[in-house]
PDB file of C-alpha atoms in Angstrom:
ATOM      1  CA  MET F   1      -0.543 -10.928 -15.126  1.00  0.00           C
ATOM      2  CA  THR F   2      -0.171  -7.467 -16.947  1.00  0.00           C
ATOM      3  CA  LEU F   3       1.715  -5.331 -13.626  1.00  0.00           C
ATOM      4  CA  VAL F   4       0.597  -1.997 -13.150  1.00  0.00           C
ATOM      5  CA  MET F   5       2.728   0.940 -12.828  1.00  0.00           C
ATOM      6  CA  GLY F   6       1.447   3.263 -10.459  1.00  0.00           C
ATOM      7  CA  VAL F   7       2.124   6.787 -11.280  1.00  0.00           C
ATOM      8  CA  LEU F   8       3.751   9.232  -8.865  1.00  0.00           C
ATOM      9  CA  ASN F   9       5.166  12.768  -9.753  1.00  0.00           C
ATOM     10  CA  VAL F  10       6.785  14.868  -7.738  1.00  0.00           C
ATOM     11  CA  THR F  11       6.328  18.016  -9.920  1.00  0.00           C
ATOM     12  CA  PRO F  12       4.503  21.205  -9.837  1.00  0.00           C
ATOM     13  CA  ASP F  13       3.954  21.036 -13.405  1.00  0.00           C
ATOM     14  CA  SER F  14       3.021  17.528 -15.066  1.00  0.00           C
ATOM     15  CA  PHE F  15      -0.221  17.229 -16.821  1.00  0.00           C
ATOM     16  CA  SER F  16      -2.327  15.465 -15.148  1.00  0.00           C
ATOM     17  CA  ASP F  17      -1.558  15.800 -11.107  1.00  0.00           C
ATOM     18  CA  GLY F  18       1.161  18.402 -10.828  1.00  0.00           C
ATOM     19  CA  GLY F  19       1.235  19.950  -7.600  1.00  0.00           C
ATOM     20  CA  SER F  20      -0.652  17.111  -6.041  1.00  0.00           C
ATOM     21  CA  HIS F  21       1.948  14.611  -4.723  1.00  0.00           C
ATOM     22  CA  ASP F  22       4.365  18.105  -4.761  1.00  0.00           C
ATOM     23  CA  THR F  23       6.397  17.790  -1.128  1.00  0.00           C
ATOM     24  CA  PHE F  24       8.385  14.663   0.742  1.00  0.00           C
ATOM     25  CA  ALA F  25       5.517  14.105   3.130  1.00  0.00           C
ATOM     26  CA  ALA F  26       2.191  14.419   0.060  1.00  0.00           C
ATOM     27  CA  ALA F  27       4.619  12.005  -2.131  1.00  0.00           C
ATOM     28  CA  VAL F  28       4.952   9.245   0.298  1.00  0.00           C
ATOM     29  CA  GLU F  29       1.681   9.110   1.093  1.00  0.00           C
ATOM     30  CA  HIS F  30       0.440   8.795  -2.395  1.00  0.00           C
ATOM     31  CA  GLY F  31       2.993   5.816  -3.056  1.00  0.00           C
ATOM     32  CA  ARG F  32       2.155   4.212   0.002  1.00  0.00           C
ATOM     33  CA  PHE F  33      -2.051   4.530  -1.846  1.00  0.00           C
ATOM     34  CA  LEU F  34      -0.919   3.338  -4.940  1.00  0.00           C
ATOM     35  CA  ALA F  35       0.610   0.191  -3.711  1.00  0.00           C
ATOM     36  CA  SER F  36      -2.002  -0.457  -1.292  1.00  0.00           C
ATOM     37  CA  GLN F  37      -3.944  -0.191  -4.336  1.00  0.00           C
ATOM     38  CA  GLY F  38      -2.098  -3.569  -5.962  1.00  0.00           C
ATOM     39  CA  ALA F  39       0.904  -1.415  -7.767  1.00  0.00           C
ATOM     40  CA  GLY F  40       3.320  -4.023  -8.345  1.00  0.00           C
ATOM     41  CA  ILE F  41       5.863  -0.188  -8.990  1.00  0.00           C
ATOM     42  CA  VAL F  42       6.066   2.757  -8.044  1.00  0.00           C
ATOM     43  CA  ASP F  43       7.394   5.044 -11.391  1.00  0.00           C
ATOM     44  CA  VAL F  44       8.761   8.083  -8.871  1.00  0.00           C
ATOM     45  CA  GLY F  45       9.716  11.450 -11.683  1.00  0.00           C
ATOM     46  CA  GLY F  46      10.781  14.738 -10.289  1.00  0.00           C
ATOM     47  CA  GLU F  47      10.610  15.677 -13.605  1.00  0.00           C
ATOM     48  CA  SER F  48       7.811  16.581 -15.769  1.00  0.00           C
ATOM     49  CA  THR F  49       7.903  14.921 -19.693  1.00  0.00           C
ATOM     50  CA  ARG F  50       4.590  16.798 -20.975  1.00  0.00           C
ATOM     51  CA  PRO F  51       4.133  18.186 -24.396  1.00  0.00           C
ATOM     52  CA  GLY F  52       6.529  21.954 -23.442  1.00  0.00           C
ATOM     53  CA  ALA F  53       8.057  21.492 -20.535  1.00  0.00           C
ATOM     54  CA  GLU F  54      11.055  23.002 -19.564  1.00  0.00           C
ATOM     55  CA  ARG F  55      13.601  20.742 -17.455  1.00  0.00           C
ATOM     56  CA  VAL F  56      14.602  21.329 -13.543  1.00  0.00           C
ATOM     57  CA  PRO F  57      18.298  21.663 -12.104  1.00  0.00           C
ATOM     58  CA  GLU F  58      19.735  18.406 -11.827  1.00  0.00           C
ATOM     59  CA  ASP F  59      20.314  18.761  -8.006  1.00  0.00           C
ATOM     60  CA  GLU F  60      16.822  19.527  -8.240  1.00  0.00           C
ATOM     61  CA  GLU F  61      15.488  16.882 -10.064  1.00  0.00           C
ATOM     62  CA  ILE F  62      17.691  14.135  -7.022  1.00  0.00           C
ATOM     63  CA  ALA F  63      16.267  16.599  -3.772  1.00  0.00           C
ATOM     64  CA  ARG F  64      13.090  15.695  -5.276  1.00  0.00           C
ATOM     65  CA  VAL F  65      12.714  11.760  -5.867  1.00  0.00           C
ATOM     66  CA  VAL F  66      15.439   9.793  -3.801  1.00  0.00           C
ATOM     67  CA  PRO F  67      13.864  10.950   0.175  1.00  0.00           C
ATOM     68  CA  VAL F  68      10.865   9.501  -1.832  1.00  0.00           C
ATOM     69  CA  ILE F  69      12.632   6.338  -2.896  1.00  0.00           C
ATOM     70  CA  GLU F  70      13.924   5.695   0.460  1.00  0.00           C
ATOM     71  CA  ALA F  71      10.796   5.937   2.272  1.00  0.00           C
ATOM     72  CA  LEU F  72       8.171   3.967   0.007  1.00  0.00           C
ATOM     73  CA  ALA F  73      11.482   0.661  -1.113  1.00  0.00           C
ATOM     74  CA  ARG F  74      12.205   0.706   3.036  1.00  0.00           C
ATOM     75  CA  ASP F  75       8.098  -0.232   3.286  1.00  0.00           C
ATOM     76  CA  GLY F  76       8.701  -2.579   0.945  1.00  0.00           C
ATOM     77  CA  ILE F  77       7.629  -1.636  -1.966  1.00  0.00           C
ATOM     78  CA  VAL F  78       8.605  -1.796  -5.824  1.00  0.00           C
ATOM     79  CA  CYS F  79       9.830   1.330  -7.190  1.00  0.00           C
ATOM     80  CA  SER F  80      11.341   2.632 -10.786  1.00  0.00           C
ATOM     81  CA  VAL F  81      12.587   5.860 -11.361  1.00  0.00           C
ATOM     82  CA  ASP F  82      11.629   7.833 -13.850  1.00  0.00           C
ATOM     83  CA  THR F  83      14.287  10.189 -14.859  1.00  0.00           C
ATOM     84  CA  MET F  84      17.051  11.247 -18.055  1.00  0.00           C
ATOM     85  CA  ARG F  85      19.467  11.215 -15.867  1.00  0.00           C
ATOM     86  CA  ALA F  86      22.609   9.550 -14.736  1.00  0.00           C
ATOM     87  CA  SER F  87      23.141  11.038 -11.133  1.00  0.00           C
ATOM     88  CA  THR F  88      19.577  10.514 -10.512  1.00  0.00           C
ATOM     89  CA  ALA F  89      19.021   7.178 -11.276  1.00  0.00           C
ATOM     90  CA  LEU F  90      22.379   6.299  -9.816  1.00  0.00           C
ATOM     91  CA  ALA F  91      20.850   8.012  -6.497  1.00  0.00           C
ATOM     92  CA  SER F  92      17.000   6.550  -6.168  1.00  0.00           C
ATOM     93  CA  ALA F  93      19.398   2.299  -7.156  1.00  0.00           C
ATOM     94  CA  ALA F  94      21.734   3.171  -4.205  1.00  0.00           C
ATOM     95  CA  VAL F  95      18.973   3.615  -1.555  1.00  0.00           C
ATOM     96  CA  GLY F  96      16.224   1.038  -2.891  1.00  0.00           C
ATOM     97  CA  ALA F  97      15.098   2.472  -7.204  1.00  0.00           C
ATOM     98  CA  LYS F  98      14.619  -0.693  -8.477  1.00  0.00           C
ATOM     99  CA  ILE F  99      14.158  -0.367 -11.944  1.00  0.00           C
ATOM    100  CA  VAL F 100      15.649   3.077 -13.823  1.00  0.00           C
ATOM    101  CA  ASN F 101      12.371   4.214 -16.437  1.00  0.00           C
ATOM    102  CA  ASP F 102      14.616   5.968 -19.309  1.00  0.00           C
ATOM    103  CA  VAL F 103      12.041   8.008 -21.517  1.00  0.00           C
ATOM    104  CA  SER F 104      14.986   9.282 -23.862  1.00  0.00           C
ATOM    105  CA  GLY F 105      16.120   5.223 -24.040  1.00  0.00           C
ATOM    106  CA  GLY F 106      19.601   7.367 -23.125  1.00  0.00           C
ATOM    107  CA  LEU F 107      20.441   9.576 -25.791  1.00  0.00           C
ATOM    108  CA  ALA F 108      19.213  12.618 -23.277  1.00  0.00           C
ATOM    109  CA  ASP F 109      22.304  11.268 -20.697  1.00  0.00           C
ATOM    110  CA  PRO F 110      25.561  10.016 -22.744  1.00  0.00           C
ATOM    111  CA  ASP F 111      26.324   8.627 -19.021  1.00  0.00           C
ATOM    112  CA  MET F 112      22.611   7.099 -18.509  1.00  0.00           C
ATOM    113  CA  LEU F 113      23.581   3.638 -20.323  1.00  0.00           C
ATOM    114  CA  ARG F 114      26.585   2.953 -17.726  1.00  0.00           C
ATOM    115  CA  ALA F 115      25.497   4.001 -15.376  1.00  0.00           C
ATOM    116  CA  VAL F 116      22.506   1.924 -15.379  1.00  0.00           C
ATOM    117  CA  ALA F 117      25.474  -1.153 -16.011  1.00  0.00           C
ATOM    118  CA  LYS F 118      26.689  -0.609 -12.313  1.00  0.00           C
ATOM    119  CA  ALA F 119      23.300  -0.230 -10.438  1.00  0.00           C
ATOM    120  CA  ASP F 120      22.431  -3.153 -11.662  1.00  0.00           C
ATOM    121  CA  ALA F 121      19.200  -2.095 -12.013  1.00  0.00           C
ATOM    122  CA  GLU F 122      16.367  -3.506 -14.098  1.00  0.00           C
ATOM    123  CA  TYR F 123      16.117  -0.805 -18.022  1.00  0.00           C
ATOM    124  CA  ILE F 124      13.408   0.662 -19.216  1.00  0.00           C
ATOM    125  CA  ALA F 125      14.072   2.291 -22.771  1.00  0.00           C
ATOM    126  CA  MET F 126      11.345   3.961 -24.142  1.00  0.00           C
ATOM    127  CA  HIS F 127      11.618   5.177 -27.804  1.00  0.00           C
ATOM    128  CA  TRP F 128      12.821   8.787 -28.155  1.00  0.00           C
ATOM    129  CA  ARG F 129      13.351  12.031 -30.865  1.00  0.00           C
ATOM    130  CA  ALA F 130      13.865  15.112 -29.170  1.00  0.00           C
ATOM    131  CA  HIS F 131      13.064  17.062 -25.402  1.00  0.00           C
ATOM    132  CA  SER F 132       9.541  17.962 -24.782  1.00  0.00           C
ATOM    133  CA  THR F 133       9.776  21.220 -25.660  1.00  0.00           C
ATOM    134  CA  THR F 134      10.258  19.924 -29.585  1.00  0.00           C
ATOM    135  CA  MET F 135       9.050  16.559 -29.517  1.00  0.00           C
ATOM    136  CA  GLN F 136       5.931  17.317 -31.514  1.00  0.00           C
ATOM    137  CA  GLU F 137       8.043  18.838 -34.414  1.00  0.00           C
ATOM    138  CA  HIS F 138       9.425  15.389 -34.528  1.00  0.00           C
ATOM    139  CA  THR F 139       6.390  12.838 -35.996  1.00  0.00           C
ATOM    140  CA  ARG F 140       7.697  12.028 -39.263  1.00  0.00           C
ATOM    141  CA  TYR F 141       7.995   8.648 -40.339  1.00  0.00           C
ATOM    142  CA  GLY F 142       7.515   6.625 -43.499  1.00  0.00           C
ATOM    143  CA  ASP F 143       5.667   3.452 -41.819  1.00  0.00           C
ATOM    144  CA  VAL F 144       5.354   4.070 -37.916  1.00  0.00           C
ATOM    145  CA  VAL F 145       5.905   0.823 -36.502  1.00  0.00           C
ATOM    146  CA  GLU F 146       8.704  -0.805 -37.766  1.00  0.00           C
ATOM    147  CA  ASP F 147      10.574   3.093 -37.429  1.00  0.00           C
ATOM    148  CA  VAL F 148       9.801   2.893 -33.461  1.00  0.00           C
ATOM    149  CA  VAL F 149      11.017  -0.757 -33.820  1.00  0.00           C
ATOM    150  CA  ALA F 150      14.209   0.055 -35.942  1.00  0.00           C
ATOM    151  CA  GLU F 151      14.670   2.967 -33.410  1.00  0.00           C
ATOM    152  CA  LEU F 152      14.959   1.142 -30.090  1.00  0.00           C
ATOM    153  CA  VAL F 153      16.516  -1.510 -31.579  1.00  0.00           C
ATOM    154  CA  THR F 154      19.212  -0.059 -31.554  1.00  0.00           C
ATOM    155  CA  ARG F 155      18.477   1.699 -28.197  1.00  0.00           C
ATOM    156  CA  ARG F 156      18.671  -1.878 -27.136  1.00  0.00           C
ATOM    157  CA  ASP F 157      21.702  -2.796 -28.952  1.00  0.00           C
ATOM    158  CA  ALA F 158      22.855   0.441 -26.957  1.00  0.00           C
ATOM    159  CA  ALA F 159      21.658  -1.205 -23.512  1.00  0.00           C
ATOM    160  CA  ILE F 160      23.914  -4.114 -23.675  1.00  0.00           C
ATOM    161  CA  ALA F 161      26.903  -2.820 -24.946  1.00  0.00           C
ATOM    162  CA  ALA F 162      27.201  -0.538 -21.941  1.00  0.00           C
ATOM    163  CA  GLY F 163      26.535  -3.943 -20.091  1.00  0.00           C
ATOM    164  CA  ILE F 164      23.092  -3.996 -19.432  1.00  0.00           C
ATOM    165  CA  PRO F 165      22.259  -8.073 -19.376  1.00  0.00           C
ATOM    166  CA  GLY F 166      19.204  -8.609 -22.229  1.00  0.00           C
ATOM    167  CA  GLU F 167      16.706  -9.504 -19.596  1.00  0.00           C
ATOM    168  CA  ARG F 168      17.217  -6.232 -17.297  1.00  0.00           C
ATOM    169  CA  ILE F 169      15.718  -5.063 -20.525  1.00  0.00           C
ATOM    170  CA  ILE F 170      12.523  -3.646 -21.114  1.00  0.00           C
ATOM    171  CA  LEU F 171      10.860  -1.478 -24.028  1.00  0.00           C
ATOM    172  CA  ASP F 172       8.356   0.766 -24.514  1.00  0.00           C
ATOM    173  CA  PRO F 173       6.918   1.874 -27.451  1.00  0.00           C
ATOM    174  CA  GLY F 174       6.498   5.769 -25.984  1.00  0.00           C
ATOM    175  CA  ILE F 175       2.866   6.476 -27.303  1.00  0.00           C
ATOM    176  CA  GLY F 176       2.508  10.017 -26.542  1.00  0.00           C
ATOM    177  CA  PHE F 177       6.096  11.211 -27.609  1.00  0.00           C
ATOM    178  CA  SER F 178       7.133  12.488 -30.974  1.00  0.00           C
ATOM    179  CA  LYS F 179       3.544  10.915 -32.029  1.00  0.00           C
ATOM    180  CA  THR F 180       0.561  12.348 -33.548  1.00  0.00           C
ATOM    181  CA  SER F 181      -2.782  10.381 -32.345  1.00  0.00           C
ATOM    182  CA  GLU F 182      -2.933   8.506 -35.318  1.00  0.00           C
ATOM    183  CA  GLN F 183       0.545   7.436 -34.824  1.00  0.00           C
ATOM    184  CA  ASN F 184       0.128   6.182 -31.209  1.00  0.00           C
ATOM    185  CA  TRP F 185      -3.278   3.840 -32.561  1.00  0.00           C
ATOM    186  CA  GLN F 186      -1.129   2.829 -35.222  1.00  0.00           C
ATOM    187  CA  LEU F 187       1.126   1.740 -32.430  1.00  0.00           C
ATOM    188  CA  LEU F 188      -0.877   0.196 -30.480  1.00  0.00           C
ATOM    189  CA  ARG F 189      -2.298  -2.176 -32.804  1.00  0.00           C
ATOM    190  CA  ARG F 190       0.406  -3.549 -33.443  1.00  0.00           C
ATOM    191  CA  LEU F 191       1.972  -4.663 -29.517  1.00  0.00           C
ATOM    192  CA  ASP F 192       3.044  -7.985 -31.095  1.00  0.00           C
ATOM    193  CA  ARG F 193       5.800  -6.016 -33.557  1.00  0.00           C
ATOM    194  CA  PHE F 194       7.189  -4.990 -29.838  1.00  0.00           C
ATOM    195  CA  GLN F 195       6.564  -8.476 -28.461  1.00  0.00           C
ATOM    196  CA  SER F 196       9.114  -9.803 -31.433  1.00  0.00           C
ATOM    197  CA  LEU F 197      11.476  -8.398 -29.858  1.00  0.00           C
ATOM    198  CA  GLY F 198      12.007 -10.547 -27.030  1.00  0.00           C
ATOM    199  CA  HIS F 199      11.274  -7.871 -24.540  1.00  0.00           C
ATOM    200  CA  ARG F 200       9.395  -7.288 -21.711  1.00  0.00           C
ATOM    201  CA  VAL F 201       7.544  -4.617 -23.074  1.00  0.00           C
ATOM    202  CA  LEU F 202       5.572  -1.149 -20.927  1.00  0.00           C
ATOM    203  CA  VAL F 203       3.259   0.736 -22.503  1.00  0.00           C
ATOM    204  CA  GLY F 204       2.533   3.711 -20.719  1.00  0.00           C
ATOM    205  CA  VAL F 205      -0.844   5.780 -21.731  1.00  0.00           C
ATOM    206  CA  SER F 206      -2.288   6.567 -19.030  1.00  0.00           C
ATOM    207  CA  ARG F 207      -4.515  10.409 -19.542  1.00  0.00           C
ATOM    208  CA  LYS F 208      -2.802  11.464 -22.767  1.00  0.00           C
ATOM    209  CA  ARG F 209      -3.934  13.291 -24.599  1.00  0.00           C
ATOM    210  CA  PHE F 210      -5.145  11.592 -27.758  1.00  0.00           C
ATOM    211  CA  LEU F 211      -8.036   9.633 -25.055  1.00  0.00           C
ATOM    212  CA  GLY F 212      -9.282  13.023 -24.390  1.00  0.00           C
ATOM    213  CA  GLU F 213      -8.888  13.979 -28.395  1.00  0.00           C
ATOM    214  CA  ILE F 214     -11.815  10.933 -29.167  1.00  0.00           C
ATOM    215  CA  LEU F 215     -13.776  11.902 -25.904  1.00  0.00           C
ATOM    216  CA  GLY F 216     -14.336  15.036 -27.160  1.00  0.00           C
ATOM    217  CA  GLY F 217     -11.871  17.126 -25.787  1.00  0.00           C
ATOM    218  CA  ARG F 218     -12.223  16.020 -21.723  1.00  0.00           C
ATOM    219  CA  GLU F 219      -9.337  16.963 -19.974  1.00  0.00           C
ATOM    220  CA  PRO F 220      -7.099  14.450 -17.960  1.00  0.00           C
ATOM    221  CA  GLN F 221      -8.566  13.173 -14.868  1.00  0.00           C
ATOM    222  CA  GLY F 222     -11.908  12.092 -16.947  1.00  0.00           C
ATOM    223  CA  ARG F 223     -10.052   9.840 -19.223  1.00  0.00           C
ATOM    224  CA  ASP F 224      -9.512   6.719 -16.777  1.00  0.00           C
ATOM    225  CA  VAL F 225     -12.024   4.228 -18.322  1.00  0.00           C
ATOM    226  CA  ALA F 226     -10.037   4.871 -21.998  1.00  0.00           C
ATOM    227  CA  THR F 227      -7.355   4.336 -19.598  1.00  0.00           C
ATOM    228  CA  ALA F 228      -9.198   1.242 -18.541  1.00  0.00           C
ATOM    229  CA  ALA F 229      -9.428   0.745 -22.286  1.00  0.00           C
ATOM    230  CA  VAL F 230      -6.522   0.456 -23.671  1.00  0.00           C
ATOM    231  CA  THR F 231      -5.398  -2.087 -20.739  1.00  0.00           C
ATOM    232  CA  THR F 232      -7.404  -4.396 -20.912  1.00  0.00           C
ATOM    233  CA  TRP F 233      -6.218  -4.571 -24.797  1.00  0.00           C
ATOM    234  CA  CYS F 234      -2.908  -4.694 -23.493  1.00  0.00           C
ATOM    235  CA  ALA F 235      -4.085  -7.308 -20.775  1.00  0.00           C
ATOM    236  CA  LEU F 236      -5.192  -9.710 -24.071  1.00  0.00           C
ATOM    237  CA  LYS F 237      -2.162  -9.618 -25.580  1.00  0.00           C
ATOM    238  CA  GLY F 238       0.146 -10.197 -21.900  1.00  0.00           C
ATOM    239  CA  ILE F 239       1.737  -6.425 -22.327  1.00  0.00           C
ATOM    240  CA  TRP F 240       4.109  -7.032 -19.596  1.00  0.00           C
ATOM    241  CA  ALA F 241       3.202  -3.911 -17.198  1.00  0.00           C
ATOM    242  CA  VAL F 242       0.988  -0.333 -18.064  1.00  0.00           C
ATOM    243  CA  ARG F 243       1.725   3.081 -16.124  1.00  0.00           C
ATOM    244  CA  THR F 244      -1.510   4.981 -14.938  1.00  0.00           C
ATOM    245  CA  HIS F 245      -2.458   7.477 -12.768  1.00  0.00           C
ATOM    246  CA  GLU F 246      -4.390   5.503 -11.280  1.00  0.00           C
ATOM    247  CA  VAL F 247      -4.426   1.405 -10.202  1.00  0.00           C
ATOM    248  CA  ARG F 248      -7.809  -0.254  -8.922  1.00  0.00           C
ATOM    249  CA  SER F 249      -9.649  -0.190 -11.526  1.00  0.00           C
ATOM    250  CA  GLN F 250      -6.521  -0.721 -13.528  1.00  0.00           C
ATOM    251  CA  LEU F 251      -6.259  -3.642 -12.203  1.00  0.00           C
ATOM    252  CA  ASP F 252     -10.075  -4.621 -12.210  1.00  0.00           C
ATOM    253  CA  VAL F 253      -9.859  -4.687 -16.009  1.00  0.00           C
ATOM    254  CA  ILE F 254      -7.299  -6.546 -16.391  1.00  0.00           C
ATOM    255  CA  ALA F 255      -8.079  -9.664 -14.104  1.00  0.00           C
ATOM    256  CA  VAL F 256     -11.440  -9.427 -16.317  1.00  0.00           C
ATOM    257  CA  GLY F 257      -9.063  -9.613 -19.349  1.00  0.00           C
ATOM    258  CA  GLU F 258      -7.043 -12.624 -18.756  1.00  0.00           C
ATOM    259  CA  GLU F 259      -9.867 -14.155 -17.206  1.00  0.00           C
ATOM    260  CA  ILE F 260     -11.777 -14.830 -20.893  1.00  0.00           C
ATOM    261  CA  SER F 261      -9.238 -15.230 -22.687  1.00  0.00           C
ATOM    262  CA  ARG F 262      -8.511 -17.739 -20.946  1.00  0.00           C
ATOM    263  CA  ASP F 263      -8.523 -21.241 -22.566  1.00  0.00           C
ATOM    264  CA  SER F 264     -11.284 -23.449 -20.030  1.00  0.00           C
TER     265      SER F 264
END
């Protein structure tokens, strides 16, 4: 069954829920809520990666996420840390994070892959070309599917060379990162190509701008049904997990989609 990874942004500036959970108490409460709704993983991030977002200082990112992960892990909740920094990954793993979700695939911090290998954590490598301030300047591809696959394979190989076992690597095509709207749709239509690489695949489209565009410019909080439509597609394709802000309806559509596709 496709898992739902619940998004927990401990940030003031994330595109959908910035400021909603940017205190320790609010973040822990929401993390527990996501888990109670059925999230198999709670993904805790302390730095926004929305288009145009500026980076936060390393010590501030650590201060935001580590106490929250520690509290949730004590409750038995499986946590991932959404970070591009090796120091944050190591500090988070030390208090219970089981997965490092690195949107840069190891490109933003040369120490990241060795740190993950040392932490013995699972590793999500996303396709990435540039930081948020300039990423939409890097949307030129020959064949977007094959180019993204090739660049992800390079990061996968670098992770293995750094000592991360292949079975601990999860790949993410990076929907919305250095991609136009049409390129996002092309990648979603060819999820099988990413699965053919032999690793688990994570897809994150929750409330993203390209969904709002086909809904007449609807604001992020009004995009959950569109997100669920993509989640259904992912479930039918056998994708390992989807990363979403809202959990319960995503699990509902996964259950229905998998029942429809089940052999009688």
